[in-house]
Amino acid sequence: MPLLQRFKSYSPGRVLVMGIVNVTPDSFSDGGLCVSPGRALSHASRLIEEGADLLDIGGESTRPGSIPVTAEEELRRIMPVVEALVDMNVWVSVDTSKPEVMLAVIRAGAVMINDVNALRAEGALEAVAGGGVAACLMHMQGEPRHMQVQPRYEDVVAEVIDFLRQRLDAARASGIGNGQLVIDPGFGFGKTLDHNIELLRHLDRFADLDVPLMVGLSRKSMLGKITGNDVDDRVHPSIAAALLAVLKGARILRVHDVKATRDALAVYNAVANQDSVENYPEAGQSGS
Ligand code: HH2
C-alpha cells in the first residue's frame, strides 16, 4: 500500500507532520538536545504527544560544514532510539545516507529512509528496495562540508526537478514501488537564499513528478536571513514557510516544532478541507 495511505490519520487532503529527533552533538538547531537515548526518547514522546505522524531519527548532522561520522558511530547513536520507538508502535523514518545504517534500521522496523543524498551511495537503492520501505529522495548540490561554497545553477527549479526525476527513475528501476517514494527539493542544501526562495515560490511545479512532496524548512538559515532571527527564534517564520509550502502542494512537513505546526495546520484544514466544526476542541464555546 502507498506510504501515505498506511497512516491511520490519512485522508486525501491531510498534511503529515514529521517530527525531527537529532541524536547528534552538532545539529544546527537542536544539536546536543538528545545526545543520550533517554533524552532522545523523552523528546520523541513529546513530539508524538504534540501530534507528529512520524518521527525522523538522525545520527549524523548534515548542516553546512558538518564532519561525517562512521556508520558504527551513527548506529551507536540511533539504534537504541529506533528500537524503542518501533516497540512503542511509532512510525520511524531514519535520516541517513549509508547503506549499512539503512539495512540495520530496516531490520529494526523503520518504515522510511530519508536520504539527503537521494540513495546515490553504492548499495543504497538495493537496501531500500530489498527492505520494502519508503524512501525520501532529497536534492543536494555538492556534499555538506562544502555545499554552501558558491552553489551555482542556471535554473534552480528546473535543475532540481530534473535531478529528482532521474533519482525517481533509478529508484523505480531498482524495484522500489512508486507508492513508497517521496521527494524533497532540499532547502539549504547547496543553495543560496535566492535559490531557496525561488524553489519555494515555484514549489507547485514539483507536482509534475507525481509523488508526495516533503519539505524541510524548519528553523533553517534562510529564515534567519529573511527575519534576522537567531536559530532559537525561528518558530514563527518556520510556520509561515511551512504553510506557504502546503499551499503549493507539500504533503509532509519535516519540523522541529510539532505543536506550532499542528496548530497552523488546524487553521489551514478548517479553511481548505472544510473540517467539520464539531471536531474543533472548543467548538461549543463562544467568544473571540
Ligand atoms: N534537512 C536537514 C536534515 N535532513 N531531510 C530532508 N528530507 N529534508 C531536509 O530539508 C532536511 C533533511 C537539516 O536539518 P536538521 O536535521 O535539523 O539539522 P542537521 O542536519 O544539522 O542535523
Coordinates of N, CA, C and O in Angstrom, one line a residue, residues 98-235:
K98 N 23.8 6.1 4.5 CA 24.7 5.0 4.5 C 23.9 3.7 4.4 O 23.1 3.4 5.3
P99 N 24.2 2.9 3.4 CA 23.5 1.6 3.2 C 23.6 0.7 4.4 O 22.6 0.0 4.8
E100 N 24.8 0.6 5.1 CA 24.9 -0.2 6.3 C 23.8 0.2 7.4 O 23.2 -0.6 8.0
V101 N 23.7 1.5 7.5 CA 22.7 2.0 8.5 C 21.3 1.7 8.0 O 20.5 1.3 8.8
M102 N 21.1 1.9 6.8 CA 19.7 1.6 6.2 C 19.3 0.2 6.5 O 18.2 -0.1 7.0
L103 N 20.3 -0.8 6.2 CA 19.9 -2.2 6.4 C 19.6 -2.5 7.9 O 18.6 -3.2 8.2
A104 N 20.4 -1.9 8.8 CA 20.2 -2.2 10.2 C 18.8 -1.6 10.7 O 18.1 -2.2 11.4
V105 N 18.5 -0.4 10.3 CA 17.3 0.2 10.8 C 16.0 -0.4 10.1 O 15.0 -0.5 10.8
I106 N 16.2 -0.8 8.9 CA 15.0 -1.5 8.2 C 14.8 -2.8 9.0 O 13.6 -3.1 9.3
R107 N 15.9 -3.5 9.3 CA 15.7 -4.8 10.1 C 15.0 -4.5 11.4 O 14.2 -5.3 11.9
A108 N 15.3 -3.3 12.0 CA 14.7 -3.0 13.3 C 13.3 -2.5 13.2 O 12.6 -2.3 14.2
G109 N 12.8 -2.2 12.0 CA 11.4 -1.9 11.9 C 11.1 -0.4 11.4 O 10.0 0.0 11.4
A110 N 12.1 0.3 10.9 CA 11.9 1.6 10.4 C 11.0 1.5 9.1 O 11.1 0.5 8.4
V111 N 10.1 2.5 8.9 CA 9.2 2.4 7.7 C 9.7 3.3 6.6 O 9.2 3.2 5.5
M112 N 10.7 4.1 6.9 CA 11.1 5.0 5.8 C 12.6 5.4 6.0 O 13.1 5.5 7.1
I113 N 13.3 5.5 4.8 CA 14.7 6.0 4.8 C 14.6 7.4 4.2 O 14.1 7.6 3.1
N114 N 15.1 8.4 4.9 CA 15.1 9.8 4.5 C 16.6 10.1 4.1 O 17.4 10.3 5.0
D115 N 16.9 10.2 2.8 CA 18.3 10.3 2.4 C 18.5 11.6 1.7 O 18.1 11.8 0.6
V116 N 19.3 12.5 2.4 CA 19.7 13.8 1.7 C 20.5 13.6 0.5 O 20.7 14.5 -0.3
N117 N 21.0 12.4 0.3 CA 21.9 12.0 -0.8 C 21.1 11.3 -1.9 O 21.6 10.8 -2.9
A118 N 19.8 11.2 -1.7 CA 18.9 10.6 -2.7 C 19.3 9.2 -3.2 O 19.2 8.8 -4.3
L119 N 19.7 8.3 -2.2 CA 20.1 6.9 -2.5 C 21.2 6.8 -3.5 O 21.2 5.9 -4.3
R120 N 22.2 7.8 -3.5 CA 23.2 7.7 -4.5 C 24.4 6.8 -4.1 O 25.3 6.5 -4.9
A121 N 24.5 6.5 -2.8 CA 25.7 5.7 -2.3 C 25.5 4.3 -2.8 O 24.4 3.8 -3.0
E122 N 26.6 3.7 -3.1 CA 26.6 2.3 -3.6 C 25.9 1.4 -2.6 O 26.2 1.3 -1.5
G123 N 24.8 0.7 -3.1 CA 24.1 -0.2 -2.3 C 22.9 0.4 -1.6 O 22.1 -0.3 -1.0
A124 N 22.7 1.7 -1.7 CA 21.6 2.3 -1.0 C 20.2 2.0 -1.7 O 19.3 1.6 -1.0
L125 N 20.2 2.0 -3.0 CA 18.9 1.7 -3.7 C 18.5 0.2 -3.4 O 17.3 0.0 -3.1
E126 N 19.5 -0.7 -3.4 CA 19.2 -2.1 -3.1 C 18.8 -2.3 -1.7 O 17.9 -3.1 -1.4
A127 N 19.4 -1.5 -0.7 CA 19.0 -1.7 0.7 C 17.5 -1.3 0.8 O 16.7 -2.0 1.5
V128 N 17.1 -0.2 0.2 CA 15.7 0.2 0.4 C 14.7 -0.7 -0.4 O 13.7 -1.1 0.1
A129 N 15.1 -1.1 -1.6 CA 14.2 -1.9 -2.4 C 14.1 -3.3 -1.7 O 12.9 -3.8 -1.6
G130 N 15.1 -3.8 -1.2 CA 15.1 -5.2 -0.5 C 14.3 -5.1 0.7 O 13.6 -6.1 1.1
G131 N 14.3 -4.0 1.4 CA 13.6 -3.8 2.7 C 12.1 -3.5 2.5 O 11.3 -3.6 3.5
G132 N 11.7 -3.1 1.3 CA 10.3 -2.8 1.0 C 9.8 -1.6 1.8 O 8.6 -1.5 2.0
V133 N 10.7 -0.7 2.2 CA 10.2 0.5 2.9 C 10.1 1.7 2.0 O 10.5 1.7 0.8
A134 N 9.6 2.8 2.5 CA 9.5 4.1 1.8 C 10.9 4.8 1.8 O 11.7 4.5 2.6
A135 N 11.0 5.7 0.8 CA 12.2 6.5 0.8 C 11.9 7.9 0.4 O 11.1 8.2 -0.5
C136 N 12.6 8.9 1.1 CA 12.5 10.2 0.6 C 13.8 10.6 -0.1 O 14.9 10.4 0.5
L137 N 13.7 11.0 -1.3 CA 14.9 11.4 -2.2 C 15.0 12.9 -2.2 O 14.1 13.6 -2.6
M138 N 16.1 13.4 -1.6 CA 16.3 14.8 -1.5 C 17.4 15.3 -2.4 O 18.4 14.6 -2.7
H139 N 17.2 16.5 -2.9 CA 18.2 17.2 -3.8 C 19.3 17.9 -2.9 O 18.9 18.6 -2.0
M140 N 20.5 17.7 -3.3 CA 21.6 18.4 -2.6 C 22.7 18.7 -3.7 O 23.0 17.8 -4.5
Q141 N 23.2 19.9 -3.8 CA 24.3 20.2 -4.7 C 25.6 20.1 -3.9 O 25.7 20.8 -2.8
G142 N 26.5 19.2 -4.3 CA 27.8 19.0 -3.5 C 27.5 18.1 -2.3 O 26.6 17.3 -2.3
E143 N 28.4 18.3 -1.3 CA 28.2 17.5 -0.1 C 28.3 18.4 1.1 O 28.9 19.5 1.0
P144 N 27.7 18.1 2.3 CA 27.5 19.0 3.4 C 28.8 19.9 3.7 O 28.6 21.1 4.0
R145 N 29.9 19.3 3.7 CA 31.1 20.0 4.1 C 31.4 21.3 3.3 O 31.8 22.3 3.9
H146 N 31.1 21.2 2.0 CA 31.4 22.4 1.1 C 30.2 22.9 0.4 O 30.4 23.8 -0.5
M147 N 29.0 22.4 0.7 CA 27.9 22.7 -0.2 C 27.5 24.2 -0.3 O 26.9 24.6 -1.3
Q148 N 27.8 25.0 0.8 CA 27.4 26.4 0.7 C 28.5 27.3 0.2 O 28.3 28.5 0.2
V149 N 29.6 26.7 -0.4 CA 30.6 27.5 -1.0 C 30.2 27.7 -2.5 O 30.3 26.8 -3.3
Q150 N 29.6 28.8 -2.7 CA 29.2 29.2 -4.1 C 28.4 28.2 -4.9 O 28.8 27.7 -5.9
P151 N 27.2 27.8 -4.3 CA 26.3 27.0 -5.1 C 25.9 27.7 -6.4 O 25.7 28.9 -6.4
R152 N 25.8 27.0 -7.5 CA 25.5 27.6 -8.8 C 24.4 26.8 -9.6 O 24.5 25.6 -9.6
Y153 N 23.5 27.5 -10.2 CA 22.5 26.9 -11.0 C 22.2 27.9 -12.2 O 22.3 29.1 -12.0
E154 N 21.9 27.3 -13.4 CA 21.3 28.2 -14.4 C 19.9 28.5 -14.1 O 19.4 29.6 -14.3
D155 N 19.2 27.4 -13.7 CA 17.7 27.5 -13.4 C 17.5 26.5 -12.3 O 17.3 25.3 -12.5
V156 N 17.5 27.0 -11.1 CA 17.5 26.1 -9.9 C 16.2 25.2 -9.9 O 16.4 24.0 -9.6
V157 N 15.1 25.7 -10.3 CA 13.9 24.9 -10.2 C 13.9 23.8 -11.2 O 13.7 22.6 -10.8
A158 N 14.3 24.1 -12.4 CA 14.3 23.1 -13.5 C 15.4 22.0 -13.1 O 15.2 20.8 -13.3
E159 N 16.6 22.5 -12.6 CA 17.6 21.5 -12.3 C 17.3 20.6 -11.2 O 17.6 19.4 -11.2
V160 N 16.7 21.1 -10.2 CA 16.3 20.3 -9.0 C 15.2 19.3 -9.5 O 15.3 18.1 -9.1
I161 N 14.3 19.7 -10.2 CA 13.2 18.8 -10.7 C 13.9 17.7 -11.6 O 13.6 16.5 -11.5
D162 N 14.8 18.1 -12.5 CA 15.4 17.2 -13.3 C 16.2 16.1 -12.5 O 16.1 14.9 -12.8
F163 N 16.9 16.6 -11.5 CA 17.7 15.7 -10.7 C 16.7 14.7 -10.0 O 17.0 13.4 -10.0
L164 N 15.7 15.2 -9.4 CA 14.7 14.3 -8.7 C 14.1 13.3 -9.7 O 13.8 12.2 -9.3
R165 N 13.8 13.8 -10.9 CA 13.2 12.9 -11.9 C 14.1 11.7 -12.2 O 13.7 10.5 -12.2
Q166 N 15.4 12.0 -12.3 CA 16.4 11.0 -12.6 C 16.5 10.0 -11.4 O 16.6 8.8 -11.6
R167 N 16.5 10.6 -10.2 CA 16.6 9.7 -9.0 C 15.3 8.8 -8.8 O 15.4 7.7 -8.4
L168 N 14.2 9.4 -9.2 CA 12.9 8.6 -9.1 C 13.0 7.4 -10.1 O 12.7 6.3 -9.8
D169 N 13.5 7.7 -11.3 CA 13.7 6.7 -12.3 C 14.6 5.6 -11.8 O 14.3 4.4 -12.0
A170 N 15.7 6.0 -11.2 CA 16.7 5.0 -10.7 C 16.0 4.2 -9.6 O 16.2 2.9 -9.5
A171 N 15.3 4.8 -8.7 CA 14.6 4.1 -7.6 C 13.6 3.1 -8.2 O 13.6 1.9 -7.7
R172 N 12.8 3.5 -9.1 CA 11.8 2.6 -9.7 C 12.5 1.4 -10.4 O 12.1 0.3 -10.3
A173 N 13.6 1.7 -11.1 CA 14.3 0.7 -11.9 C 14.9 -0.3 -10.9 O 15.1 -1.5 -11.3
S174 N 15.2 0.1 -9.7 CA 15.8 -0.9 -8.7 C 14.7 -1.6 -8.0 O 15.1 -2.5 -7.1
G175 N 13.5 -1.3 -8.3 CA 12.4 -2.1 -7.7 C 11.7 -1.5 -6.5 O 10.8 -2.1 -5.9
I176 N 12.0 -0.2 -6.2 CA 11.2 0.5 -5.2 C 9.9 0.9 -5.8 O 9.8 1.5 -6.8
G177 N 8.8 0.6 -5.1 CA 7.5 0.8 -5.6 C 7.2 2.3 -5.7 O 7.6 3.1 -4.8
N178 N 6.4 2.8 -6.7 CA 6.1 4.2 -6.8 C 5.5 4.8 -5.6 O 5.7 5.9 -5.1
G179 N 4.6 3.9 -5.0 CA 3.9 4.4 -3.8 C 4.8 4.5 -2.5 O 4.3 5.0 -1.5
Q180 N 6.0 4.1 -2.6 CA 6.9 4.2 -1.5 C 7.8 5.5 -1.6 O 8.7 5.7 -0.8
L181 N 7.7 6.2 -2.7 CA 8.6 7.3 -3.0 C 8.1 8.7 -2.6 O 6.9 9.0 -2.9
V182 N 9.0 9.5 -2.0 CA 8.7 10.9 -1.7 C 9.9 11.7 -2.2 O 11.0 11.2 -2.2
I183 N 9.6 12.9 -2.5 CA 10.7 13.8 -3.0 C 10.8 15.0 -2.1 O 9.8 15.5 -1.5
D184 N 12.0 15.7 -2.1 CA 12.2 16.9 -1.3 C 13.3 17.7 -2.0 O 14.3 17.2 -2.4
P185 N 13.0 19.0 -2.3 CA 13.9 19.9 -3.0 C 15.2 20.2 -2.2 O 16.1 20.7 -2.8
G186 N 15.2 19.9 -0.9 CA 16.4 20.1 -0.1 C 16.8 21.6 0.1 O 17.8 22.0 -0.2
F187 N 15.9 22.3 0.8 CA 16.1 23.7 1.1 C 17.4 23.8 1.9 O 17.6 23.1 2.9
G188 N 18.3 24.7 1.5 CA 19.5 24.9 2.2 C 20.7 24.0 1.9 O 21.8 24.1 2.4
F189 N 20.4 23.0 1.0 CA 21.5 22.0 0.7 C 22.2 22.4 -0.6 O 21.7 22.0 -1.7
G190 N 23.2 23.3 -0.5 CA 23.9 23.7 -1.7 C 23.0 24.7 -2.5 O 22.8 24.7 -3.7
K191 N 22.4 25.7 -1.7 CA 21.5 26.7 -2.3 C 21.7 28.0 -1.5 O 21.8 28.0 -0.3
T192 N 21.7 29.1 -2.3 CA 21.8 30.5 -1.7 C 20.4 30.8 -1.2 O 19.4 30.1 -1.6
L193 N 20.2 32.0 -0.6 CA 18.9 32.5 -0.2 C 18.0 32.6 -1.4 O 16.9 32.2 -1.4
D194 N 18.6 33.2 -2.5 CA 17.8 33.4 -3.7 C 17.3 32.1 -4.3 O 16.2 31.9 -4.7
H195 N 18.2 31.1 -4.3 CA 17.8 29.7 -4.8 C 16.6 29.2 -3.9 O 15.7 28.6 -4.5
N196 N 16.8 29.3 -2.6 CA 15.7 28.7 -1.7 C 14.4 29.4 -2.0 O 13.3 28.8 -2.0
I197 N 14.4 30.8 -2.1 CA 13.2 31.5 -2.3 C 12.6 31.1 -3.6 O 11.3 30.9 -3.8
E198 N 13.4 31.0 -4.6 CA 12.9 30.6 -6.0 C 12.2 29.2 -5.9 O 11.2 29.0 -6.5
L199 N 12.8 28.3 -5.2 CA 12.3 27.0 -5.1 C 10.9 27.0 -4.3 O 9.9 26.4 -4.8
L200 N 10.8 27.8 -3.3 CA 9.6 27.9 -2.5 C 8.5 28.5 -3.4 O 7.4 28.1 -3.4
R201 N 8.9 29.6 -4.1 CA 7.9 30.3 -5.0 C 7.4 29.3 -6.0 O 6.2 29.5 -6.4
H202 N 8.2 28.4 -6.5 CA 7.7 27.5 -7.6 C 7.5 26.1 -7.2 O 7.6 25.2 -8.0
L203 N 7.3 25.9 -5.9 CA 7.1 24.5 -5.4 C 6.0 23.7 -6.1 O 6.1 22.5 -6.3
D204 N 5.0 24.4 -6.6 CA 3.9 23.8 -7.3 C 4.4 23.0 -8.5 O 3.7 22.0 -9.0
R205 N 5.5 23.4 -9.1 CA 6.0 22.7 -10.3 C 6.4 21.3 -10.0 O 6.5 20.4 -10.9
F206 N 6.7 21.0 -8.7 CA 7.2 19.6 -8.4 C 6.0 18.6 -8.5 O 6.2 17.4 -8.4
A207 N 4.8 19.1 -8.6 CA 3.6 18.2 -8.8 C 3.8 17.4 -10.0 O 3.2 16.3 -10.1
D208 N 4.5 17.9 -11.0 CA 4.7 17.1 -12.3 C 5.3 15.8 -12.0 O 5.2 14.9 -12.8
L209 N 6.1 15.6 -10.9 CA 6.8 14.4 -10.6 C 5.8 13.3 -10.0 O 6.2 12.1 -9.9
D210 N 4.7 13.8 -9.6 CA 3.6 12.9 -9.3 C 3.9 11.9 -8.1 O 3.4 10.8 -8.1
V211 N 4.7 12.3 -7.2 CA 4.9 11.6 -5.9 C 4.7 12.6 -4.8 O 4.9 13.8 -5.0
P212 N 4.4 12.2 -3.5 CA 4.3 13.2 -2.5 C 5.5 14.0 -2.2 O 6.6 13.5 -2.3
L213 N 5.3 15.3 -1.9 CA 6.4 16.3 -1.7 C 6.6 16.5 -0.3 O 5.6 16.9 0.4
M214 N 7.8 16.4 0.2 CA 8.2 16.7 1.6 C 9.0 18.0 1.5 O 9.8 18.2 0.6
V215 N 8.9 18.8 2.6 CA 9.8 20.0 2.7 C 10.4 20.0 4.1 O 9.7 19.7 5.1
G216 N 11.7 20.5 4.2 CA 12.3 20.8 5.5 C 12.7 22.2 5.5 O 13.8 22.5 5.0
L217 N 11.9 23.0 6.0 CA 12.2 24.5 6.1 C 12.5 24.9 7.5 O 12.9 26.0 7.8
S218 N 12.1 24.0 8.5 CA 12.1 24.3 9.9 C 13.4 24.9 10.4 O 14.5 24.3 10.3
R219 N 13.3 26.1 10.9 CA 14.4 26.9 11.6 C 15.6 27.1 10.7 O 16.7 27.4 11.2
K220 N 15.5 26.9 9.4 CA 16.7 27.0 8.5 C 17.2 28.4 8.4 O 16.5 29.4 8.6
S221 N 18.5 28.4 8.0 CA 19.2 29.7 8.0 C 18.5 30.7 7.0 O 18.6 31.9 7.2
M222 N 17.9 30.2 5.9 CA 17.2 31.1 5.0 C 16.2 32.0 5.8 O 16.0 33.2 5.5
L223 N 15.5 31.4 6.8 CA 14.5 32.1 7.6 C 15.2 33.1 8.5 O 14.7 34.2 8.8
G224 N 16.4 32.7 8.9 CA 17.2 33.7 9.7 C 17.7 34.8 8.9 O 17.7 36.0 9.3
K225 N 18.0 34.6 7.6 CA 18.5 35.7 6.7 C 17.3 36.6 6.4 O 17.5 37.8 6.4
I226 N 16.1 36.1 6.3 CA 14.9 36.9 5.9 C 14.5 37.7 7.1 O 14.2 38.9 7.0
T227 N 14.5 37.1 8.3 CA 14.0 37.8 9.5 C 15.0 38.5 10.4 O 14.7 39.3 11.2
G228 N 16.3 38.0 10.3 CA 17.3 38.5 11.2 C 17.3 37.7 12.5 O 18.0 38.0 13.4
N229 N 16.4 36.7 12.6 CA 16.3 36.0 13.9 C 17.4 34.9 14.0 O 17.7 34.2 13.1
D230 N 17.8 34.7 15.3 CA 18.7 33.6 15.6 C 18.0 32.2 15.5 O 16.7 32.2 15.5
V231 N 18.7 31.1 15.5 CA 18.1 29.8 15.2 C 17.1 29.4 16.3 O 16.1 28.7 16.0
D232 N 17.3 30.0 17.6 CA 16.3 29.6 18.6 C 15.1 30.5 18.6 O 14.3 30.5 19.5
D233 N 15.0 31.4 17.6 CA 13.8 32.3 17.5 C 13.3 32.3 16.1 O 13.0 33.3 15.4
R234 N 13.1 31.0 15.5 CA 12.6 30.9 14.1 C 11.3 30.1 14.0 O 11.0 29.6 13.0
V235 N 10.6 30.0 15.1 CA 9.3 29.2 15.1 C 8.3 29.9 14.1 O 7.8 29.3 13.2

